[in-house]
Coordinates of N, CA and C in Angstrom, one line a residue:
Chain A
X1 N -98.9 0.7 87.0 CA -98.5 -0.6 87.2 C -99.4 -1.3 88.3
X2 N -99.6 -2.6 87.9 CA -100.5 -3.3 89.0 C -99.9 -3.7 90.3
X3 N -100.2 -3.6 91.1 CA -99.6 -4.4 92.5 C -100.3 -4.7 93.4
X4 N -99.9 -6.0 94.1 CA -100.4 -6.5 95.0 C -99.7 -6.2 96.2
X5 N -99.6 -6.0 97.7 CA -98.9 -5.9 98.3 C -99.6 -6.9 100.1
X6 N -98.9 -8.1 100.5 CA -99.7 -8.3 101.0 C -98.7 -8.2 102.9
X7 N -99.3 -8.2 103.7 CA -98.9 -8.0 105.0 C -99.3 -9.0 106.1
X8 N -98.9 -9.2 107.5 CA -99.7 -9.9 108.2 C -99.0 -11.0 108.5
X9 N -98.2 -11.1 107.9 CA -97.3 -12.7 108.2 C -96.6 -12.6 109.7
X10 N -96.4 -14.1 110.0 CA -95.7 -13.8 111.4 C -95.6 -15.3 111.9
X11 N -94.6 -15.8 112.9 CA -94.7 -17.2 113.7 C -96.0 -17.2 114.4
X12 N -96.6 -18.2 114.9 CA -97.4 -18.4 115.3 C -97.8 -20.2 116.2
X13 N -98.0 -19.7 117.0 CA -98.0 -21.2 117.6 C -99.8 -22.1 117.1
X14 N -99.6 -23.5 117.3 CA -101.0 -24.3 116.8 C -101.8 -24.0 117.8
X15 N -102.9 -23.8 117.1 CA -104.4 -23.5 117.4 C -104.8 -21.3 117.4
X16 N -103.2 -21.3 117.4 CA -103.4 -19.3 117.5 C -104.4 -18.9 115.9
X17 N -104.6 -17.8 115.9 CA -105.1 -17.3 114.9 C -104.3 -15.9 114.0
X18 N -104.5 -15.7 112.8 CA -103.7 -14.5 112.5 C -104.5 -13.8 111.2
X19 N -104.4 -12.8 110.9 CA -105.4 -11.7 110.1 C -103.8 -11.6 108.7
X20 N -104.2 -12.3 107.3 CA -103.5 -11.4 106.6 C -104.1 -10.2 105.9
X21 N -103.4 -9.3 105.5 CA -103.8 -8.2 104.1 C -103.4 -7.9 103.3
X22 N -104.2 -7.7 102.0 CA -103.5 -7.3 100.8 C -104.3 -6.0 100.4
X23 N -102.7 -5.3 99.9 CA -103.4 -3.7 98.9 C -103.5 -4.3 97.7
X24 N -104.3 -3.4 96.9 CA -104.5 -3.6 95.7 C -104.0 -2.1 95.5
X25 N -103.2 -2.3 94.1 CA -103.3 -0.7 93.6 C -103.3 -1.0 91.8
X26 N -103.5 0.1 91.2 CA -103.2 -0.4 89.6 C -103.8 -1.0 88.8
X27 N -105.3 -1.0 89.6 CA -106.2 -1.3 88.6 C -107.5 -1.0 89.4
X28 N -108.4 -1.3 88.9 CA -110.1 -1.1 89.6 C -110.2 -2.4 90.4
X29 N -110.0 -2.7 91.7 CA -109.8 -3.5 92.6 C -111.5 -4.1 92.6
X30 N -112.2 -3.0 92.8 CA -113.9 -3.7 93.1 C -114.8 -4.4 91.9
X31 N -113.7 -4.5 90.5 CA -114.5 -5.1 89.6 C -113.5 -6.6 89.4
X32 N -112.8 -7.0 89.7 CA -111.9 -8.2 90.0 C -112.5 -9.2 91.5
X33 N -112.8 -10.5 90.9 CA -112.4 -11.8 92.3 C -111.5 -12.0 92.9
X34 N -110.9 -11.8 94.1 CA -109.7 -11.9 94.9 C -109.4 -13.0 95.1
X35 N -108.0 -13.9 95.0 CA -107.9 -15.3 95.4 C -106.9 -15.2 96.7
X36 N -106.6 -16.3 97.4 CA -105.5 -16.6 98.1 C -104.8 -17.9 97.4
X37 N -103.6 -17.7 97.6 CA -102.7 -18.9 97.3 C -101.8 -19.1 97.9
X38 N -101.6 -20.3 98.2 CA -100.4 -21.1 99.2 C -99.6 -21.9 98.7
X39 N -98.1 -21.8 99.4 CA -97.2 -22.4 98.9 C -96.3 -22.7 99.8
X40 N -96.4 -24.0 100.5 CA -95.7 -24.4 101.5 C -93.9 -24.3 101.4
X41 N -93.2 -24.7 102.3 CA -91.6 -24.4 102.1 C -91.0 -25.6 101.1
X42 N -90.8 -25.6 100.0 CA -90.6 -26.4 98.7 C -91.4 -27.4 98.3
X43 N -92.5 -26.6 98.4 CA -93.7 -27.1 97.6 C -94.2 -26.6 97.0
X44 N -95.6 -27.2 96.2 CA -96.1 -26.6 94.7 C -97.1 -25.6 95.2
X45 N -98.1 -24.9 94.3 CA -99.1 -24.3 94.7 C -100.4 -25.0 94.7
X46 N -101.0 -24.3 96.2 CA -102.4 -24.7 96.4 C -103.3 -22.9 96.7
X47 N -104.8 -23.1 96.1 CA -105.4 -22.8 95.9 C -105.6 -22.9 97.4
X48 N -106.4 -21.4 98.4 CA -106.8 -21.1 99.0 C -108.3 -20.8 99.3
X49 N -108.7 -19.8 98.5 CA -109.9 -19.1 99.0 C -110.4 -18.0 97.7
X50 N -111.5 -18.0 97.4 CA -111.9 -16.8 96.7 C -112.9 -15.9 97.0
X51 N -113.2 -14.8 96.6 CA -114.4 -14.2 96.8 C -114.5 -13.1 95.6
X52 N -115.7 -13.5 95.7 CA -116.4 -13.1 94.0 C -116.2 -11.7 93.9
X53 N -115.9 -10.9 92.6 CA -116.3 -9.0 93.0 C -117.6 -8.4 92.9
X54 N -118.8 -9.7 92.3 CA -120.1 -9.1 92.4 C -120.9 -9.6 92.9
X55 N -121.1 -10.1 93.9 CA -122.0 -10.7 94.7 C -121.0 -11.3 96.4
X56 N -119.9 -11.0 96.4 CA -118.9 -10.8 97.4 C -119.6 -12.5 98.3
X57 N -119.8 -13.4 97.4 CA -119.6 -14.7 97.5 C -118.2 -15.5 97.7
X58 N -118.2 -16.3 98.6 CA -116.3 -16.8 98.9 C -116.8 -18.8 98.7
X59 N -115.3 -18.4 98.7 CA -115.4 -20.7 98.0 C -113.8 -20.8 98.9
X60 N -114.1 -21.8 99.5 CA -112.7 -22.4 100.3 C -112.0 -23.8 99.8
X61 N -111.0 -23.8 100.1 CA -110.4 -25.2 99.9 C -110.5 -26.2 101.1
X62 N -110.8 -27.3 100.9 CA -111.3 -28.2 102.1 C -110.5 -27.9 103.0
X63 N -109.4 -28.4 103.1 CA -108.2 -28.1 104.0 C -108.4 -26.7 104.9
X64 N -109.1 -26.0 104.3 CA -109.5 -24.4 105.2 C -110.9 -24.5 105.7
X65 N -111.6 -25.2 105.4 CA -113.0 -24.6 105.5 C -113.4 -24.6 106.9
X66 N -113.8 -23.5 107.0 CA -114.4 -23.7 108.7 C -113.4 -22.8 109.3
X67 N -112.3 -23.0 109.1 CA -111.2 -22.1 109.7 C -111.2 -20.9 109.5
X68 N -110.5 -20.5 107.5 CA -110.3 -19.6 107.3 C -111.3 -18.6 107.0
X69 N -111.6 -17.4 106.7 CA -112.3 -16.4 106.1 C -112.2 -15.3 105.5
X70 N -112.3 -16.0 104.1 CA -111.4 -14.2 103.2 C -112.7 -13.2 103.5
X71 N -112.2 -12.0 103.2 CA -113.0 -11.0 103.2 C -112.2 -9.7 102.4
X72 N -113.3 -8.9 102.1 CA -112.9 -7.3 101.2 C -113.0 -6.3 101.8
X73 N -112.4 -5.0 101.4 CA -112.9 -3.7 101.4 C -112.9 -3.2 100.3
X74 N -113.7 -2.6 99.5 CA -113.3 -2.3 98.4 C -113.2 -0.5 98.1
X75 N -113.7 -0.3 99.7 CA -113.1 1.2 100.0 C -112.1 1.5 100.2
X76 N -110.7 0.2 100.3 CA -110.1 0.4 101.1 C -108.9 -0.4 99.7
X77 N -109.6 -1.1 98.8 CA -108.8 -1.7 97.9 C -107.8 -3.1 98.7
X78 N -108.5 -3.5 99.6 CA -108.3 -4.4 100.5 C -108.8 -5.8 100.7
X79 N -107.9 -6.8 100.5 CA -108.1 -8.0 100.3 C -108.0 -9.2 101.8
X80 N -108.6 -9.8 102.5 CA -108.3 -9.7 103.8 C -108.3 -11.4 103.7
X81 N -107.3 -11.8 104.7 CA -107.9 -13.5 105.1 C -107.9 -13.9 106.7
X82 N -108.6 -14.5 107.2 CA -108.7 -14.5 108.8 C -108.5 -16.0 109.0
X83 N -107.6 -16.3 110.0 CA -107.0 -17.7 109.8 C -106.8 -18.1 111.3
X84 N -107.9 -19.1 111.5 CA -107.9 -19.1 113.2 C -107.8 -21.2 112.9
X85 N -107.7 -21.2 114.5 CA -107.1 -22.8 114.8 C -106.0 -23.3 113.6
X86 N -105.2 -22.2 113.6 CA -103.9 -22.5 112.8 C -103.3 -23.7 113.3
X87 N -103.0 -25.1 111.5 CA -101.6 -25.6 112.3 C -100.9 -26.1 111.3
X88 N -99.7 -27.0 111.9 CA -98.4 -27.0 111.6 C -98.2 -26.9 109.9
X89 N -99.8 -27.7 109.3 CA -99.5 -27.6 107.4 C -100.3 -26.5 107.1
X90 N -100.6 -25.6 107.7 CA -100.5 -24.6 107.3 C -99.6 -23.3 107.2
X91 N -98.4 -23.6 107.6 CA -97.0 -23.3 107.4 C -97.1 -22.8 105.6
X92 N -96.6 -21.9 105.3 CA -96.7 -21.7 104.2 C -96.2 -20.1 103.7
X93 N -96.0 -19.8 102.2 CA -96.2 -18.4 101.8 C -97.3 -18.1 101.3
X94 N -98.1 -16.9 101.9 CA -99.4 -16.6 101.0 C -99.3 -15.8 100.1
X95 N -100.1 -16.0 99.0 CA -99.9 -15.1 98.0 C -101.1 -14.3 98.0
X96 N -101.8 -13.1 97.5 CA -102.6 -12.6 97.3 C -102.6 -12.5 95.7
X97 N -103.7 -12.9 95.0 CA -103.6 -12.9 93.7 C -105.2 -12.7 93.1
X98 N -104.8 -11.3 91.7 CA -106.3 -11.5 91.3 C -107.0 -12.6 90.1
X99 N -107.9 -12.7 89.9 CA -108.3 -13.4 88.9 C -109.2 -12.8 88.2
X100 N -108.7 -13.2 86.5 CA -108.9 -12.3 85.4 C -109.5 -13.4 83.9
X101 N -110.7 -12.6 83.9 CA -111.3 -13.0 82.7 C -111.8 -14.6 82.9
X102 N -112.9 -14.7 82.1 CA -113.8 -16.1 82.0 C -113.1 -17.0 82.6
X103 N -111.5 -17.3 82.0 CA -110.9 -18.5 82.4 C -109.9 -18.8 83.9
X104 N -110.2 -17.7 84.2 CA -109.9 -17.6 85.5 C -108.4 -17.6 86.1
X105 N -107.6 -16.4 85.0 CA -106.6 -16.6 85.8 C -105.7 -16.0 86.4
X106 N -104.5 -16.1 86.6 CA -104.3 -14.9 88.5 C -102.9 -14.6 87.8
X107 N -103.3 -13.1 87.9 CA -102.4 -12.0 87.2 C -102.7 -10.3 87.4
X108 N -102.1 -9.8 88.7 CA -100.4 -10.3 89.6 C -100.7 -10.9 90.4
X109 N -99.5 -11.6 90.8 CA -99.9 -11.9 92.1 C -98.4 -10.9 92.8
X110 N -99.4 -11.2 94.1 CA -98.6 -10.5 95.0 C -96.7 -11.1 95.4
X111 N -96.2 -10.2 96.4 CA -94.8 -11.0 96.9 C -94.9 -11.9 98.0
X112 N -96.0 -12.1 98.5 CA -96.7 -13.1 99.4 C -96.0 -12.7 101.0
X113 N -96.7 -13.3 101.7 CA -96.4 -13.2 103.1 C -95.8 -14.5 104.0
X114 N -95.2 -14.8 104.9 CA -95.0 -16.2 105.3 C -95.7 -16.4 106.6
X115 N -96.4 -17.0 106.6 CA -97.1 -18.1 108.0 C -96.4 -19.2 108.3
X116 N -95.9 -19.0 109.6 CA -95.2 -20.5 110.0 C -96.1 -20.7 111.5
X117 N -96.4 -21.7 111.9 CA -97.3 -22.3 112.4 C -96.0 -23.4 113.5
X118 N -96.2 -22.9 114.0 CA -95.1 -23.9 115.2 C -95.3 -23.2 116.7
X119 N -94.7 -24.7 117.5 CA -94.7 -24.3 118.9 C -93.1 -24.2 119.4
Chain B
X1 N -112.7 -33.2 93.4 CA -112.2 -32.2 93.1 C -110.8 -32.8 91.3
X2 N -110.9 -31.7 90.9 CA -110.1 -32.5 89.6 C -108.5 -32.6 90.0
X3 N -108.3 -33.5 89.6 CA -106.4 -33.3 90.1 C -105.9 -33.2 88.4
X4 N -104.6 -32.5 88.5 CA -104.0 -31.9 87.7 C -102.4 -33.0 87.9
X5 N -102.4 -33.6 87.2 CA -101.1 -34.0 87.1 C -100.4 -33.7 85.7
X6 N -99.1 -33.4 86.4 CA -97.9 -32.6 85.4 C -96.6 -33.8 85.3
X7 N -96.0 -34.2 83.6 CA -95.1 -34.8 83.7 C -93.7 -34.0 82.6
X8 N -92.8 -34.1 82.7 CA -91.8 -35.2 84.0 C -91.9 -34.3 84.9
X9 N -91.9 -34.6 86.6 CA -91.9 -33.6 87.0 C -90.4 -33.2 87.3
X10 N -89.1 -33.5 86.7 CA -88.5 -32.1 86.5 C -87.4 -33.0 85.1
X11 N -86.9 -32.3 84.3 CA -85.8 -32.4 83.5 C -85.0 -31.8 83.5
X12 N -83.7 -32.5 83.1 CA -82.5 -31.7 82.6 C -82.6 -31.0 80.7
X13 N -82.2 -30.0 80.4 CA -82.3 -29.4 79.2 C -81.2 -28.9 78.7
X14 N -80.9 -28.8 77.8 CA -79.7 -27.8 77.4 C -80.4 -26.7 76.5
X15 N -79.4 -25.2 76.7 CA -79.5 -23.6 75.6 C -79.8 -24.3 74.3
X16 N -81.3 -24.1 73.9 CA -81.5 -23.8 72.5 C -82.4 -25.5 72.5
X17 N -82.8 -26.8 73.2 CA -83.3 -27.3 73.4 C -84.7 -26.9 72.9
X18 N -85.8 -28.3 72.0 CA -86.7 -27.7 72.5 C -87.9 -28.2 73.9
X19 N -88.6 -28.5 74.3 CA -88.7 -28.3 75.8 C -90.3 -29.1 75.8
X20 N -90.9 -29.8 75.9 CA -92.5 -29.8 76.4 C -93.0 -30.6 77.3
X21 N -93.5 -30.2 78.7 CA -94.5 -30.1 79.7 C -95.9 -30.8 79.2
X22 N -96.2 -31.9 79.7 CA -97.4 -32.2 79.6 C -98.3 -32.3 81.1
X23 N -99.6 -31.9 81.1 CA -100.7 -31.9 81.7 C -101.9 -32.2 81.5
X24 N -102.3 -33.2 82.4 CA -103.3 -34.0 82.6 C -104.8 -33.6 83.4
X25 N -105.6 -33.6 83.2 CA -106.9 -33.6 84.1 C -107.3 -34.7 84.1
X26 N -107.5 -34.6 85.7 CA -108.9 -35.9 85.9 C -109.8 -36.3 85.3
X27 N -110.4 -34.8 84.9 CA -111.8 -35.0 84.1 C -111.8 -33.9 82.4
X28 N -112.9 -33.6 81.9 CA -113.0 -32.8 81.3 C -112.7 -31.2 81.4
X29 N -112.0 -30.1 81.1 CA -112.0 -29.4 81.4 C -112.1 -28.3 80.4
X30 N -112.5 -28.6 79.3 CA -112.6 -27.6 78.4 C -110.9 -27.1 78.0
X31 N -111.1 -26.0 77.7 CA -109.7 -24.8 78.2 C -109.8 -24.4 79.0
X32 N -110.4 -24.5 80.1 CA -109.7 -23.8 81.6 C -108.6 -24.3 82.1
X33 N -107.5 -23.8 81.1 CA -106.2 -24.8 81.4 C -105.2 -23.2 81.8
X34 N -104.4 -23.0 83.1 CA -103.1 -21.3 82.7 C -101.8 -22.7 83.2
X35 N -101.0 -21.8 82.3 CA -99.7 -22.0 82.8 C -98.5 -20.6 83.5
X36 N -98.0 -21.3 84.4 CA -97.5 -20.0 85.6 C -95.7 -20.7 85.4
X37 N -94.9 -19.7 85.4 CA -93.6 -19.6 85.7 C -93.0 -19.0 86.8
X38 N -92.6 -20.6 87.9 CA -91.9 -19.8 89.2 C -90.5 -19.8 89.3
X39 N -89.8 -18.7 89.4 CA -88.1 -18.5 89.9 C -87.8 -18.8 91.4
X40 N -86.8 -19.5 91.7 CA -86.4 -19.8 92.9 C -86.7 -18.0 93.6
X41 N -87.5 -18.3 94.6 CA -87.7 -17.2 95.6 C -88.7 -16.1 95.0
X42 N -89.5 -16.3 94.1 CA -90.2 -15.2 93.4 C -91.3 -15.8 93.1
X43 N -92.6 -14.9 92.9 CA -94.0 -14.9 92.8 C -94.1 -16.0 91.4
X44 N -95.1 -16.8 91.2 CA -95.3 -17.3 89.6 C -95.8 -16.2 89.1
X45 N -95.8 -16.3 87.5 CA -95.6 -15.3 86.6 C -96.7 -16.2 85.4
X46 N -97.0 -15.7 85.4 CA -98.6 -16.0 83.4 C -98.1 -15.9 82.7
X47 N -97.6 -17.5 82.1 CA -97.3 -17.4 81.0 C -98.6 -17.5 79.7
X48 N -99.1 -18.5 80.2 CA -100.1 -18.8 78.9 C -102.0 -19.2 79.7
X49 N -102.7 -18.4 79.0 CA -104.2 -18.5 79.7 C -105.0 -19.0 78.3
X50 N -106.2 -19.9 79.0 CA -107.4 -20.1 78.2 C -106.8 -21.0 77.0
X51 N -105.4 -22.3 78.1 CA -104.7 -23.3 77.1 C -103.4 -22.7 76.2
X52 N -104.1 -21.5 75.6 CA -103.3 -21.6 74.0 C -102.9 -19.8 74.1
X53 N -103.4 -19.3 74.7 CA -103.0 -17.4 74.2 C -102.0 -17.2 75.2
X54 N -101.1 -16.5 74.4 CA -100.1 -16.0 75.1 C -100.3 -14.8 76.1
X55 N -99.8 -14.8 77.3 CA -100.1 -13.8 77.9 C -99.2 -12.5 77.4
X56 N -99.4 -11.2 77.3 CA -99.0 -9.6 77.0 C -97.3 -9.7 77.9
X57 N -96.4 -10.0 76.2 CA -94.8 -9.4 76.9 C -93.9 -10.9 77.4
X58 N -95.2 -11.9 77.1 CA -94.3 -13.0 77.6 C -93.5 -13.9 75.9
X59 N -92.3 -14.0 75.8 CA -91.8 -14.6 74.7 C -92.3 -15.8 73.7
X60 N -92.6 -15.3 72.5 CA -93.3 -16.3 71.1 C -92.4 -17.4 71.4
X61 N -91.5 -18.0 72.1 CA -91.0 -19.4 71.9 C -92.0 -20.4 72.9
X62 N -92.8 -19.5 73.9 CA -93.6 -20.1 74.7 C -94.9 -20.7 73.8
X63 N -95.6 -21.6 73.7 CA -96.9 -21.8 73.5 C -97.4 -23.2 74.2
X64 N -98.9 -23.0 74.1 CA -98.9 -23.7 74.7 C -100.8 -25.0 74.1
X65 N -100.9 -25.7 74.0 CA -102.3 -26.9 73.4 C -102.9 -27.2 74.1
X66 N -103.7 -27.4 73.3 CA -104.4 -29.1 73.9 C -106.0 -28.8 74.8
X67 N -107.2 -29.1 74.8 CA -108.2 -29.0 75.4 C -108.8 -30.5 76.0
X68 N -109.8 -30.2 76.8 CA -110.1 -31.4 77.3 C -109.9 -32.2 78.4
X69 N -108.4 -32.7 78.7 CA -107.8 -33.4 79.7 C -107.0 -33.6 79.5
X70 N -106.0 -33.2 78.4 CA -104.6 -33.2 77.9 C -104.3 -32.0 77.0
X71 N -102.9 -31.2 78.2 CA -102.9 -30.4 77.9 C -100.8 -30.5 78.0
X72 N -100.4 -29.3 76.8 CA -99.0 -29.2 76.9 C -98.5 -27.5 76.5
X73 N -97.0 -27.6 77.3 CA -96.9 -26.4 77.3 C -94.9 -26.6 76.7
X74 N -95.0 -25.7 75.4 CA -93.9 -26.2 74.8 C -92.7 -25.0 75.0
X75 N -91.3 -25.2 75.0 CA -90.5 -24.1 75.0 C -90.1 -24.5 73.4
X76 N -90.1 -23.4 72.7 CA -89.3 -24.1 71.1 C -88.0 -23.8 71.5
X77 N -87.4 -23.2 71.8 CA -86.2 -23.0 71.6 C -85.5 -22.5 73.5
X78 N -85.2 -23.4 74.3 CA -84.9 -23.1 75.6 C -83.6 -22.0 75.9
X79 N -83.9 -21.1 76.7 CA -83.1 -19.9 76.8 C -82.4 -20.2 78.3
X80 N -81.3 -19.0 78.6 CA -81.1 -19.3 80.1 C -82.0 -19.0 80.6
X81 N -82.9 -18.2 80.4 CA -83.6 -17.6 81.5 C -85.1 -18.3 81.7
X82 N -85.5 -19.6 81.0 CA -86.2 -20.2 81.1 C -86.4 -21.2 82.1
X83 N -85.2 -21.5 82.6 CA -85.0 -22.8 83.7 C -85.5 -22.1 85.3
X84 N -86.4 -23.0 85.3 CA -87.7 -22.8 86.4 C -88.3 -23.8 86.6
X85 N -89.4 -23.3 87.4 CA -90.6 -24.2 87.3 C -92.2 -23.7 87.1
X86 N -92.4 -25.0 86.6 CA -93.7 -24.4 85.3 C -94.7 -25.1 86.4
X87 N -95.9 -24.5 86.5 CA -97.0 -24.9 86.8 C -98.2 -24.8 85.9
X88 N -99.1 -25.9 85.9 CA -100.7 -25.7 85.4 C -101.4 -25.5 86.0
X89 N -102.4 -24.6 85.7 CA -103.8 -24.4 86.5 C -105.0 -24.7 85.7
X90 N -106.1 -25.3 86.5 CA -106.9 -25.6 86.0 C -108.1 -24.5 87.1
X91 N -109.5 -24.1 85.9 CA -110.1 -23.0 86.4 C -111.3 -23.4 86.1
X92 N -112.0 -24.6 85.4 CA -112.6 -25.3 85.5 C -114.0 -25.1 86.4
X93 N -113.5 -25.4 87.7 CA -114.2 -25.5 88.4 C -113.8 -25.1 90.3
X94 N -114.5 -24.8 91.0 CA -114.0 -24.6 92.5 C -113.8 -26.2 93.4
X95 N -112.9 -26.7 94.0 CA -111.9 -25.6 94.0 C -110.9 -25.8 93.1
X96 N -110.1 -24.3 92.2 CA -109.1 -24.5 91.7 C -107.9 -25.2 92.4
X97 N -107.2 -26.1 91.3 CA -106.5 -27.0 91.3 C -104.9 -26.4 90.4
X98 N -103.8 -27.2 91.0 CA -102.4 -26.9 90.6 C -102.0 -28.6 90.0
X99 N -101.4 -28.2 89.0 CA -100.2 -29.5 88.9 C -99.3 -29.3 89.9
X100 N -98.6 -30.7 89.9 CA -97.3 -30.7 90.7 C -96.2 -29.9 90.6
X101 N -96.4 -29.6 89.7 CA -95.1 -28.2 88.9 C -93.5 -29.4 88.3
X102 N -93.4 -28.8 87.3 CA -92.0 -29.4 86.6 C -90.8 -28.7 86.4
X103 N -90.1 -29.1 87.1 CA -88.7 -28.1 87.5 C -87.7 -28.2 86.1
X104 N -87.5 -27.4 85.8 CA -86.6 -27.1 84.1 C -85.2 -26.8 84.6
X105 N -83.9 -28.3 84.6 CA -83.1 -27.8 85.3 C -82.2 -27.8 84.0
X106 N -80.7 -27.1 84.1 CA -79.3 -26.5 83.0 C -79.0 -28.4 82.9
X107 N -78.6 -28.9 81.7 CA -77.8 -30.5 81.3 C -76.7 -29.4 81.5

């Protein structure tokens, strides 16, 4: 069975920084693009961050850029996001999610993590 | 970046209704169109990829059309266990983009 499992969530005050992680298990982790996904507290989904599985190339969503930075292990079956000058709309659940086939789409996703961003 | 607009964004339905979601692109998008089903407090779920193929185990009442910039995602026959909310993804291009999501609520 495939799973995602991701970790790292926690309060956090504005401008702090925080590391999430995701396992992979249940499939060949190093031949799959890793995404991130966000989902604020009753709100829809936004597209985070990717990084490629063969050329370990990443693409950000404006809202992140410059801040965040996904990263892999693929020794480790490990999906990583680094999230510094955190603020308040970035309050959210992260999802860890892979993406599958030409059309690109994200199947499993993880049980996500929560980031809350407050002072 | 392309925006994805989803209408209505929510209805009332009744058991045995049939059900259809429409989705919009900004621009051209081929079929890089998925549809996702989220349950209050739980991960979204693939229902339908590449516009039209059903995803492995999800129910023949789901399907889903359309290429280009108009795209719909139909329930034929609404069940209990279908009232949720539906989202589109568009995969097109970086960065990926979400509809607003359409909430499927009990008449």
């Amino acid at each position: 069975e495939m799973q995602l499992v991701e970790s790292g969530g926690a309060v956090v005050q504005p401008g702090g920084s925080l590391r999430l992680s995701c396992v992979a298990s249940g499939f060949t982790f190093e031949d799959y693009t890793m995404h991130w996904v966000r989902q604020g507290p009753g709100k829809g989904l936004e597209w985070v961050s990717l990084i490629r599985w063969d050329d370990g190339s990443t693409y950000y969503a404006d809202p992140v850029k410059g801040r965040f930075t996904i990263s892999r292990d693929n020794s480790k079956n490990s999906l990583y996001l680094q999230m510094n000058s955190l603020r308040t709309e970035d309050t959210a659940l992260y999802y860890c999610v892979r993406g599958v086939g030409a059309y690109t789409w994200f199947d499993p996703w993880g049980q996500g993590t929560l980031v809350t961003v407050s002072s | 970046d392309i925006q994805m607009t989803q209408s209505p964004s929510s209805l009332s339905a009744s058991v045995g209704d049939r059900v259809t979601i429409t989705c919009r692109a900004s621009q051209n998008i081929a079929s890089y169109l998925n549809w996702y089903q989220q349950k209050p407090g739980k991960a979204p779920n693939l229902l339908i990829y590449a516009a039209s193929t059903l995803q492995s185990g999800v129910p023949s009442r789901f399907s889903g059309g359309g290429s280009g910039t108009d795209f719909t995602l139909t329930i034929s026959s609404l069940q209990p266990e279908d009232f949720a909310t539906y989202y589109c993804q568009q995969s097109y291009t970086t960065p990926l983009t979400f509809g607003g999501g359409t909430k499927v609520e009990i008449k």
